Short mmCIF file of C-alpha atoms and ligand atoms in Angstrom, two decimals:
data_model
loop_
_atom_site.label_atom_id
_atom_site.label_comp_id
_atom_site.label_asym_id
_atom_site.label_seq_id
_atom_site.Cartn_x
_atom_site.Cartn_y
_atom_site.Cartn_z
CA MET V 232 0.00 0.00 0.00
CA LEU V 233 2.73 2.36 1.10
CA SER V 234 4.90 1.48 -1.88
CA THR V 235 2.06 2.09 -4.35
CA THR V 236 1.48 5.51 -2.79
CA ILE V 237 5.16 6.35 -3.15
CA LYS V 238 5.19 5.03 -6.68
CA SER V 239 2.18 7.03 -7.70
CA ALA V 240 3.60 10.15 -6.01
CA GLY V 241 6.80 9.64 -8.02
CA ALA V 242 4.80 9.21 -11.19
CA ARG V 243 2.85 12.35 -10.46
CA GLN V 244 6.07 14.32 -9.98
CA ALA V 245 7.40 13.00 -13.27
CA VAL V 246 4.27 14.20 -15.01
CA LEU V 247 4.56 17.55 -13.26
CA ARG V 248 8.21 17.90 -14.26
CA ALA V 249 7.30 17.17 -17.84
CA ARG V 250 4.63 19.87 -17.73
CA ILE V 251 6.86 22.44 -16.05
CA ALA V 252 9.88 21.94 -18.32
CA PRO V 253 8.54 23.89 -21.31
CA LEU V 254 7.40 26.65 -18.95
CA ALA V 255 10.87 26.89 -17.42
CA ALA V 256 12.42 26.99 -20.86
CA ALA V 257 10.10 29.79 -21.84
CA ARG V 258 10.95 31.62 -18.65
CA ALA V 259 14.68 31.55 -19.44
CA VAL V 260 13.92 34.61 -21.55
CA SER V 261 13.39 37.27 -18.90
CA ILE V 262 10.34 39.48 -19.09
CA TRP V 263 12.75 42.44 -18.94
CA SER V 264 14.90 41.19 -21.80
CA LYS V 265 13.63 43.99 -24.03
CA VAL V 266 14.70 46.70 -21.54
CA PRO V 267 17.58 48.44 -23.29
CA GLN V 268 20.79 49.49 -21.56
CA GLY V 269 20.46 53.23 -20.98
CA PRO V 270 23.34 55.65 -20.89
CA PRO V 271 24.81 56.23 -17.40
CA VAL V 272 22.87 58.79 -15.35
CA SER V 273 24.74 61.59 -13.66
CA SER V 274 24.67 61.37 -9.90
CA PRO V 275 25.66 64.13 -7.56
CA ILE V 276 28.92 64.29 -5.75
CA GLY V 277 29.32 62.22 -2.70
CA ALA V 278 26.84 59.74 -4.12
CA ARG V 279 27.57 56.63 -2.09
CA THR V 280 28.95 54.53 -4.88
CA ARG V 281 31.08 52.56 -2.45
CA SER V 282 28.16 50.39 -1.41
CA LEU V 283 27.36 49.40 -4.99
CA PRO V 284 28.39 46.04 -6.39
CA ILE V 285 31.75 46.28 -8.10
CA ALA V 286 30.28 45.64 -11.54
CA VAL V 287 27.82 48.53 -11.19
CA LEU V 288 30.49 50.75 -9.73
CA THR V 289 32.91 50.05 -12.54
CA ARG V 290 30.26 50.74 -15.12
CA SER V 291 29.06 53.95 -13.53
CA ILE V 292 32.43 55.57 -13.02
CA ALA V 293 34.26 54.05 -15.93
CA GLY V 294 36.04 56.60 -18.00
CA CYS V 295 35.11 59.64 -15.99
CA ILE V 296 37.33 62.49 -14.94
CA THR V 297 37.38 61.21 -11.38
CA GLU V 298 38.92 57.98 -12.51
CA ALA V 299 41.56 59.64 -14.64
CA PHE V 300 42.27 61.98 -11.75
CA LYS V 301 42.56 59.18 -9.22
CA ALA V 302 44.96 57.29 -11.43
CA ASP V 303 47.20 60.31 -11.93
CA SER V 304 50.31 60.03 -9.77
CA ASN V 305 51.31 63.71 -9.99
CA PRO V 306 51.27 64.99 -6.37
CA LYS V 307 50.16 68.42 -7.59
CA LYS V 308 47.10 67.11 -9.43
CA ILE V 309 43.85 69.07 -9.00
CA ASN V 310 40.30 67.93 -9.76
CA LEU V 311 38.11 70.86 -10.78
CA GLY V 312 36.09 69.16 -13.36
CA ALA V 313 34.25 66.06 -12.36
CA LEU V 314 31.02 67.94 -12.18
CA LEU V 315 27.59 66.99 -13.26
CA SER V 316 25.83 70.02 -14.37
CA LEU V 317 26.71 70.43 -18.00
CA SER V 318 24.25 70.14 -20.75
CA PRO V 319 24.69 66.73 -22.38
CA THR V 320 25.48 68.50 -25.63
CA LEU V 321 28.63 70.07 -24.23
CA PRO V 322 31.90 68.36 -24.94
CA TYR V 323 33.81 66.70 -22.15
CA HIS V 324 37.46 65.99 -21.99
CA VAL V 325 39.31 63.28 -20.21
CA PRO V 326 42.78 62.81 -21.53
CA SER V 327 44.69 59.60 -21.59
CA SER V 328 46.49 59.90 -18.28
CA PRO V 329 49.93 61.35 -18.83
CA HIS V 330 51.14 59.59 -15.73
CA PRO V 331 52.00 55.95 -15.14
CA GLY V 332 49.07 53.78 -14.22
CA GLY V 333 46.53 56.18 -15.66
CA PRO V 334 43.70 54.89 -17.80
CA LYS V 335 44.12 54.99 -21.55
CA ASN V 336 41.73 56.87 -23.80
CA ALA V 337 39.22 57.34 -21.06
CA GLN V 338 36.03 59.03 -22.22
CA LEU V 339 34.13 61.33 -19.94
CA THR V 340 30.44 61.07 -20.38
CA PRO V 341 27.96 63.68 -19.15
CA SER V 342 26.99 61.21 -16.52
CA SER V 343 30.16 61.19 -14.54
CA PRO V 344 29.95 61.50 -10.81
CA GLY V 345 31.62 64.58 -9.53
CA VAL V 346 32.20 67.35 -7.06
CA GLY V 347 28.97 69.33 -7.03
CA ALA V 348 29.34 70.11 -3.35
CA TYR V 349 31.17 72.66 -1.26
CA ARG V 350 34.62 71.78 0.06
CA ASP V 351 36.57 73.60 2.77
CA ASP V 352 40.03 75.06 2.26
CA ALA V 353 41.53 71.65 2.98
CA GLY V 354 39.36 70.18 0.20
CA LYS V 355 37.16 68.33 2.72
CA PRO V 356 33.32 68.09 2.96
CA TYR V 357 31.93 70.59 5.46
CA VAL V 358 29.07 70.16 7.92
CA LEU V 359 27.89 73.57 9.14
CA PRO V 360 28.14 74.03 12.94
CA SER V 361 24.57 75.45 12.93
CA VAL V 362 23.41 72.22 11.29
CA ARG V 363 25.25 70.15 13.91
CA GLU V 364 23.59 72.21 16.65
CA ALA V 365 20.11 71.94 15.11
CA GLU V 366 20.58 68.20 14.68
CA ARG V 367 21.63 67.86 18.31
CA ARG V 368 18.43 69.65 19.35
CA VAL V 369 16.30 67.44 17.11
CA ILE V 370 17.87 64.32 18.62
CA ASP V 371 17.72 65.64 22.20
CA ASP V 372 14.02 66.37 21.76
CA LYS V 373 13.54 62.63 21.24
CA MET V 374 10.82 63.30 18.66
CA ASN V 375 8.88 60.39 17.28
CA LYS V 376 9.37 59.00 13.80
CA GLU V 377 5.75 59.15 12.68
CA TYR V 378 4.88 60.12 9.13
CA ALA V 379 4.89 63.78 8.24
CA GLY V 380 1.79 65.07 6.49
CA ILE V 381 1.76 65.07 2.69
CA THR V 382 3.27 68.57 2.61
CA GLY V 383 5.96 67.70 5.13
CA VAL V 384 7.16 68.80 8.54
CA PRO V 385 4.60 71.52 9.42
CA GLU V 386 7.12 74.17 10.56
CA PHE V 387 9.23 73.85 7.44
CA PRO V 388 7.47 74.95 4.20
CA GLN V 389 6.29 78.35 5.43
CA ALA V 390 9.70 79.06 7.01
CA ALA V 391 11.34 78.17 3.70
CA ALA V 392 8.91 80.46 1.89
CA LYS V 393 9.77 83.35 4.23
CA LEU V 394 13.47 82.83 3.51
CA ALA V 395 12.82 83.10 -0.22
CA TYR V 396 10.08 85.73 -0.44
CA GLY V 397 11.15 87.78 2.59
CA ASN V 398 9.51 88.32 5.98
CA ASP V 399 7.42 91.22 4.71
CA SER V 400 6.63 89.90 1.26
CA PRO V 401 3.40 91.11 -0.30
CA ALA V 402 2.86 87.48 -1.33
CA LEU V 403 2.72 86.10 2.22
CA GLY V 404 -0.73 84.70 2.90
CA ARG V 405 -1.21 83.63 -0.71
CA ILE V 406 1.64 81.15 -1.13
CA ALA V 407 0.91 77.46 -1.54
CA ALA V 408 4.04 75.84 -0.13
CA THR V 409 5.05 72.26 0.42
CA GLN V 410 8.15 70.39 1.52
CA THR V 411 9.74 68.42 -1.30
CA ILE V 412 12.49 65.91 -1.87
CA SER V 413 15.10 68.65 -2.18
CA GLY V 414 15.34 70.95 -5.19
CA THR V 415 15.03 68.17 -7.73
CA GLY V 416 11.77 66.98 -6.17
CA ALA V 417 10.48 70.54 -6.12
CA LEU V 418 11.20 70.96 -9.82
CA ARG V 419 9.58 67.62 -10.60
CA LEU V 420 6.47 68.52 -8.61
CA GLY V 421 6.28 71.91 -10.34
CA ALA V 422 6.67 70.18 -13.69
CA GLU V 423 3.82 67.81 -12.91
CA PHE V 424 1.61 70.68 -11.74
CA LEU V 425 2.28 72.54 -14.99
CA GLN V 426 1.52 69.41 -17.00
CA ARG V 427 -1.84 69.07 -15.29
CA TRP V 428 -2.93 72.63 -14.78
CA HIS V 429 -1.16 75.05 -17.10
CA ALA V 430 -3.79 75.96 -19.62
CA GLY V 431 -1.39 77.06 -22.33
CA GLU V 432 1.12 74.95 -24.23
CA LYS V 433 2.73 72.11 -22.26
CA LYS V 434 6.15 73.56 -22.76
CA ILE V 435 8.89 75.16 -20.70
CA ARG V 436 11.78 77.31 -21.84
CA ILE V 437 15.13 76.85 -20.09
CA PRO V 438 18.40 78.77 -20.56
CA THR V 439 21.27 77.68 -22.80
CA PRO V 440 23.08 76.10 -21.10
CA SER V 441 21.30 74.96 -17.97
CA TRP V 442 21.74 72.40 -15.22
CA ALA V 443 21.59 69.16 -17.26
CA ASN V 444 18.88 67.64 -15.07
CA HIS V 445 16.40 70.41 -15.91
CA LYS V 446 15.67 69.00 -19.34
CA ALA V 447 15.26 65.46 -18.01
CA ILE V 448 12.99 66.57 -15.17
CA PHE V 449 10.63 68.51 -17.40
CA GLN V 450 10.60 65.94 -20.17
CA ASP V 451 9.80 63.21 -17.67
CA ALA V 452 6.71 65.23 -16.80
CA ARG V 453 5.88 65.17 -20.52
CA LEU V 454 6.57 68.85 -21.00
CA GLU V 455 8.27 69.97 -24.15
CA VAL V 456 11.58 71.70 -23.44
CA GLU V 457 12.82 74.60 -25.52
CA GLN V 458 15.92 76.65 -24.85
CA TYR V 459 16.39 80.40 -24.81
CA ARG V 460 19.63 82.29 -25.33
CA TYR V 461 21.52 82.99 -22.13
CA TYR V 462 25.31 82.61 -22.25
CA ASN V 463 27.59 84.32 -24.74
CA LYS V 464 30.80 82.38 -25.04
CA ASP V 465 32.57 85.22 -26.84
CA THR V 466 32.09 87.66 -23.98
CA ILE V 467 32.09 84.90 -21.33
CA GLY V 468 29.03 86.74 -20.04
CA LEU V 469 25.27 87.07 -20.38
CA ASP V 470 23.73 87.23 -23.85
CA PHE V 471 21.21 89.73 -22.55
CA ASP V 472 20.05 90.89 -25.99
CA GLY V 473 19.54 87.32 -27.14
CA MET V 474 17.64 86.52 -23.96
CA VAL V 475 15.40 89.57 -24.33
CA GLN V 476 14.68 88.74 -27.96
CA ASP V 477 13.73 85.18 -27.03
CA LEU V 478 11.49 86.40 -24.22
CA LYS V 479 9.79 88.79 -26.61
CA SER V 480 9.37 86.35 -29.48
CA ALA V 481 7.94 83.53 -27.34
CA PRO V 482 4.15 83.19 -27.54
CA GLU V 483 2.21 85.07 -24.87
CA GLY V 484 1.86 83.11 -21.64
CA SER V 485 4.97 80.95 -22.10
CA VAL V 486 6.59 79.30 -19.10
CA PHE V 487 10.20 80.40 -18.49
CA LEU V 488 12.62 78.75 -16.09
CA PHE V 489 15.09 81.14 -14.45
CA HIS V 490 18.01 80.33 -12.17
CA ALA V 491 17.30 82.70 -9.26
CA CYS V 492 21.01 83.20 -8.55
CA ALA V 493 24.41 81.59 -9.23
CA HIS V 494 23.44 80.21 -12.63
CA ASN V 495 24.67 76.65 -13.00
CA PRO V 496 26.88 75.93 -14.88
CA THR V 497 28.06 79.35 -16.10
CA GLY V 498 28.15 81.44 -12.89
CA VAL V 499 26.71 84.28 -14.99
CA ASP V 500 23.66 86.08 -13.54
CA PRO V 501 21.67 89.06 -14.86
CA THR V 502 22.31 92.30 -12.94
CA PRO V 503 19.46 93.70 -10.77
CA GLU V 504 18.69 96.20 -13.56
CA GLN V 505 18.54 93.42 -16.11
CA TRP V 506 16.26 91.35 -13.85
CA LYS V 507 13.90 94.35 -13.66
CA GLU V 508 13.79 94.51 -17.43
CA ILE V 509 13.25 90.75 -17.72
CA SER V 510 10.40 91.02 -15.22
CA GLN V 511 8.75 93.84 -17.22
CA ILE V 512 8.95 91.88 -20.46
CA CYS V 513 7.46 88.84 -18.72
CA LEU V 514 4.61 91.03 -17.47
CA GLN V 515 3.93 92.45 -20.91
CA LYS V 516 4.00 88.99 -22.44
CA LYS V 517 2.06 87.40 -19.56
CA HIS V 518 4.82 84.80 -19.25
CA LEU V 519 4.80 82.48 -16.25
CA PRO V 520 8.14 82.51 -14.38
CA PHE V 521 9.41 79.36 -12.67
CA PHE V 522 12.41 80.13 -10.45
CA ASP V 523 14.92 77.47 -9.47
CA MET V 524 16.65 78.71 -6.34
CA ALA V 525 19.27 76.11 -5.44
CA TYR V 526 21.93 78.48 -4.11
CA GLN V 527 20.25 81.15 -1.95
CA GLY V 528 22.93 82.73 0.25
CA PHE V 529 25.60 80.60 -1.30
CA ALA V 530 26.09 82.97 -4.22
CA SER V 531 26.83 86.33 -2.61
CA GLY V 532 26.87 85.31 1.05
CA ASP V 533 23.65 87.25 1.62
CA SER V 534 20.30 85.43 1.40
CA ASP V 535 18.37 88.65 0.79
CA ARG V 536 20.64 89.74 -2.02
CA ASP V 537 20.47 86.33 -3.66
CA ALA V 538 16.67 86.49 -3.53
CA PHE V 539 16.59 89.77 -5.45
CA ALA V 540 15.13 88.36 -8.66
CA VAL V 541 12.38 86.39 -6.90
CA ARG V 542 11.37 89.38 -4.78
CA GLN V 543 11.51 91.82 -7.71
CA PHE V 544 9.14 89.61 -9.70
CA ILE V 545 6.78 89.46 -6.70
CA ARG V 546 6.93 93.26 -6.28
CA ASP V 547 6.03 93.55 -9.96
CA GLY V 548 2.94 91.41 -9.39
CA HIS V 549 4.05 88.10 -10.91
CA LYS V 550 2.59 84.88 -9.64
CA ILE V 551 5.65 82.71 -9.74
CA LEU V 552 6.50 79.06 -9.21
CA LEU V 553 9.54 78.48 -7.02
CA SER V 554 11.74 75.53 -6.18
CA GLN V 555 14.13 75.75 -3.23
CA SER V 556 16.97 73.52 -2.17
CA PHE V 557 18.73 73.41 1.17
CA ALA V 558 21.43 71.10 -0.18
CA LYS V 559 24.04 73.80 -0.74
CA ASN V 560 23.21 76.63 1.63
CA MET V 561 22.78 74.31 4.63
CA GLY V 562 25.05 71.58 3.31
CA LEU V 563 22.13 69.16 3.69
CA TYR V 564 22.86 67.41 0.38
CA GLY V 565 21.81 63.89 1.34
CA GLU V 566 18.99 64.94 3.67
CA ARG V 567 16.91 66.04 0.66
CA ALA V 568 15.29 69.06 2.27
CA GLY V 569 13.59 71.29 -0.28
CA ALA V 570 10.42 73.24 -0.89
CA PHE V 571 8.09 74.09 -3.73
CA SER V 572 5.70 77.00 -3.78
CA ILE V 573 3.24 78.73 -6.05
CA VAL V 574 2.01 82.26 -5.49
CA GLY V 575 -1.73 82.48 -5.98
CA GLU V 576 -4.28 85.24 -6.38
CA ASP V 577 -5.78 84.92 -2.91
CA ALA V 578 -6.23 82.48 -0.03
CA GLU V 579 -9.05 80.68 -1.79
CA GLU V 580 -6.96 80.02 -4.90
CA VAL V 581 -4.05 78.88 -2.75
CA LYS V 582 -6.35 76.36 -1.10
CA ARG V 583 -7.25 74.91 -4.49
CA ILE V 584 -3.61 74.80 -5.63
CA ASP V 585 -2.60 73.21 -2.35
CA SER V 586 -5.19 70.47 -2.78
CA GLN V 587 -3.83 69.63 -6.24
CA LEU V 588 -0.23 69.54 -5.01
CA LYS V 589 -1.31 66.98 -2.42
CA ILE V 590 -3.07 64.95 -5.10
CA ILE V 591 0.19 64.79 -7.06
CA ILE V 592 2.41 64.00 -4.07
CA ARG V 593 0.35 61.33 -2.33
CA PRO V 594 0.54 58.63 -5.03
CA MET V 595 4.13 59.56 -5.86
CA TYR V 596 5.87 59.28 -2.49
CA SER V 597 3.12 59.79 0.10
CA ASN V 598 5.07 62.22 2.25
CA PRO V 599 8.64 63.50 2.45
CA PRO V 600 11.48 62.50 4.83
CA ILE V 601 11.46 64.29 8.18
CA HIS V 602 15.00 64.54 9.53
CA GLY V 603 16.56 67.11 7.19
CA ALA V 604 13.42 69.26 7.24
CA ARG V 605 13.44 69.24 11.05
CA ILE V 606 17.05 70.44 11.01
CA ALA V 607 16.30 73.16 8.45
CA ALA V 608 13.13 74.25 10.29
CA THR V 609 15.02 74.43 13.60
CA ILE V 610 17.56 76.77 12.03
CA LEU V 611 15.02 78.90 10.18
CA ASN V 612 12.71 79.29 13.16
CA ASP V 613 15.28 80.07 15.88
CA PRO V 614 16.56 83.67 15.55
CA LYS V 615 19.94 82.94 17.18
CA LEU V 616 20.63 79.81 15.20
CA TYR V 617 19.42 81.58 12.06
CA THR V 618 21.97 84.37 12.57
CA GLN V 619 24.72 81.82 13.15
CA TRP V 620 23.72 79.96 9.98
CA GLN V 621 23.72 83.17 7.92
CA ALA V 622 27.30 83.82 9.05
CA GLU V 623 28.31 80.29 8.10
CA VAL V 624 26.71 80.55 4.66
CA LYS V 625 28.61 83.79 4.20
CA GLY V 626 31.78 81.97 5.23
CA MET V 627 31.27 79.42 2.45
CA ALA V 628 30.42 82.05 -0.14
CA ASP V 629 33.38 84.17 0.94
CA ARG V 630 35.79 81.28 0.54
CA ILE V 631 34.54 80.77 -3.02
CA ILE V 632 34.79 84.51 -3.73
CA THR V 633 38.31 84.62 -2.22
CA MET V 634 39.46 81.71 -4.38
CA ARG V 635 38.15 83.51 -7.46
CA LYS V 636 40.07 86.65 -6.47
CA LEU V 637 43.23 84.69 -5.70
CA LEU V 638 43.11 82.86 -9.02
CA ARG V 639 42.69 86.09 -10.92
CA GLU V 640 45.45 87.84 -8.93
CA LYS V 641 47.84 84.96 -9.46
CA LEU V 642 47.16 84.89 -13.20
CA GLU V 643 47.73 88.63 -13.42
CA GLY V 644 50.76 88.36 -11.13
CA LEU V 645 52.32 85.84 -13.49
CA GLY V 646 52.05 88.49 -16.20
CA SER V 647 49.03 87.16 -18.10
CA LYS V 648 47.76 89.75 -20.56
CA HIS V 649 44.32 88.17 -20.82
CA ASP V 650 41.26 89.78 -19.27
CA TRP V 651 40.37 87.54 -16.32
CA SER V 652 37.66 89.82 -14.90
CA HIS V 653 34.99 87.19 -15.61
CA ILE V 654 36.58 84.92 -13.00
CA THR V 655 35.59 87.40 -10.30
CA SER V 656 32.39 88.71 -11.87
CA GLN V 657 30.86 85.24 -12.15
CA ILE V 658 29.18 83.94 -9.05
CA GLY V 659 28.69 80.67 -7.20
CA MET V 660 30.33 77.30 -7.35
CA PHE V 661 31.27 77.24 -11.02
CA ALA V 662 33.45 79.38 -13.25
CA TYR V 663 33.77 79.36 -17.00
CA THR V 664 37.43 80.15 -17.67
CA GLY V 665 37.07 80.74 -21.38
CA LEU V 666 39.79 78.17 -22.14
CA LYS V 667 39.33 76.38 -25.45
CA PRO V 668 39.09 72.56 -25.58
CA ASP V 669 42.67 72.13 -26.82
CA GLU V 670 43.90 74.42 -24.04
CA VAL V 671 42.00 72.40 -21.43
CA GLU V 672 43.58 69.27 -22.85
CA LYS V 673 47.06 70.75 -22.52
CA VAL V 674 46.44 71.99 -18.96
CA THR V 675 45.38 68.49 -18.00
CA LYS V 676 48.10 66.67 -19.89
CA ASP V 677 50.99 68.83 -18.78
CA TYR V 678 49.88 69.95 -15.31
CA SER V 679 47.42 67.32 -14.08
CA VAL V 680 44.65 69.86 -13.61
CA TYR V 681 41.38 68.19 -14.53
CA PHE V 682 38.31 70.00 -15.75
CA THR V 683 35.68 69.84 -18.43
CA LYS V 684 36.55 70.54 -22.03
CA ASP V 685 34.34 73.60 -22.22
CA GLY V 686 36.69 75.28 -19.73
CA ARG V 687 34.47 75.12 -16.67
CA ILE V 688 36.05 74.71 -13.26
CA SER V 689 34.50 74.05 -9.89
CA VAL V 690 35.71 76.86 -7.67
CA SER V 691 34.90 74.77 -4.61
CA GLY V 692 37.79 72.50 -5.59
CA ILE V 693 40.29 75.38 -5.37
CA THR V 694 42.21 75.78 -2.10
CA SER V 695 44.90 78.15 -0.81
CA ASP V 696 47.31 75.29 -1.40
CA ASN V 697 46.50 74.48 -5.01
CA VAL V 698 45.52 77.87 -6.48
CA GLY V 699 49.16 78.67 -7.33
CA HIS V 700 49.59 75.50 -9.35
CA LEU V 701 46.26 76.08 -11.08
CA ALA V 702 47.17 79.65 -12.08
CA GLU V 703 50.57 78.56 -13.32
CA ALA V 704 49.05 75.76 -15.40
CA ILE V 705 46.50 78.09 -17.00
CA TYR V 706 49.11 80.81 -17.56
CA LYS V 707 51.64 78.46 -19.16
CA VAL V 708 49.04 77.23 -21.63
CA LYS V 709 47.04 80.39 -22.26
CA GLY V 710 49.76 82.98 -21.76
N1 KET N 840 18.90 73.28 -9.40
C1 KET N 840 20.19 73.50 -9.76
C2 KET N 840 20.50 74.64 -10.64
C3 KET N 840 21.20 72.65 -9.27
O1 KET N 840 22.44 72.91 -9.63
C4 KET N 840 20.86 71.57 -8.44
C5 KET N 840 21.89 70.66 -7.97
C6 KET N 840 19.50 71.40 -8.10
C7 KET N 840 18.55 72.28 -8.59
C8 KET N 840 18.97 70.31 -7.22
O2 KET N 840 19.67 70.00 -6.12
P1 KET N 840 19.06 69.07 -4.98
O3 KET N 840 20.22 68.36 -4.43
O4 KET N 840 18.03 68.16 -5.61
O5 KET N 840 18.42 69.99 -4.01
N2 KET N 840 23.02 70.58 -8.51
C9 KET N 840 24.19 69.79 -8.09
C10 KET N 840 23.91 68.38 -7.71
C11 KET N 840 23.29 67.53 -8.79
O6 KET N 840 23.65 67.62 -9.96
O7 KET N 840 22.41 66.74 -8.40
C12 KET N 840 25.31 69.93 -9.14
O8 KET N 840 25.12 70.63 -10.14
O9 KET N 840 26.38 69.35 -8.95
#
């Protein structure tokens, strides 16, 4: 009896195996087999690649400036180029390493990881003391870890809005504001809102060039992206006339993205007078301005000054969209503390806008992370800590400004006859040197100074120690 049961069980299994075999064979072709390999995606500096499997790591950093830099054995080597913010259409340069052990014919892709973060004068990451203090308070308060609401930590969005619009802004009381997953999340939310609710064309106009992620963010929200003239490579400055013409020739009611301050990647901003003119044209043309403010305070060292454009547009009666990031000005890169706001007509309109923002956020990520926003809110809402933070932001901005001055002085001191005034007139983390691709190549090959082929350097990578070598390298190549 027992043996027949076993036998029949065995027979049943054999039948089963025979049935399953063709299924298994079919399954050998994965359902994702048609998913194509995409190009590498740029990740910000400090991205924690170390925890990735080796294969992924090798693929993601292969051929980038960082790799060529790391392999370079010159003790004076400087990395000012492994940055992420260039438009994918710009050329990149990674030379074959001139030094033993360096990679051969490495190719830098626009997706290379890089140094998009502030570094101190020793070239090290910097955590602001005000952030350390706020974090200590958050931890000491032993707060719970419950979910935030859909629009985030309650104290945060309005405090962020006050920082941007000003304490006495005529817009206060009619701003729909929400916490977001840093500046990128704010832009993505704004993009989605435009896609759903902007009555005109589903299109946004961004400057040429712009932070590379802008195009991807807006396109992912199914908005068409067009570019307007912004940077003039001959003057290494603003193409104001071109910009004005493009503002004027765009159809009435177009959406324009502006970098509120410290334009990335050029470091070239309109002057206050030019902003006023831009605002007037936008009014006449009924354009809708979307400000990306990723560097408030970080540009000039003064949060109010850096908010000039946003506040001027508000004074002029614009109803703007605004994305804010606390990655740079609080050094909260990985905490992802950001905010998005829309200025409405009145409280009733704001209520309607607010409800739609929640409808977008809830199915996307439910609610944002709490820790970074608690830190930021603690700083923004405590007058003493706020003052301390402002001084620390100024310290970071001043170091950048000092390095710009030093570089220019050193170049002039070496006897360079070129006009280097753009080095000091540009603002923020990045500087366009005006060096041509072949000159960049020579600077890298002969002096181990690494930067992108379009001549852009990250000023945050310059230190008191390496600025002399940098100036000498540029001078020897450029004259
Ligand atoms: N806008 C601009 C202009 C910008 O440069 C960044 C970040 C962001 C928004 C968004 O930052 P977030 O960390 O999401 O708050 N730029 C740096 C980091 C990156 O590329 O992700 C960079 O240019 O290096």
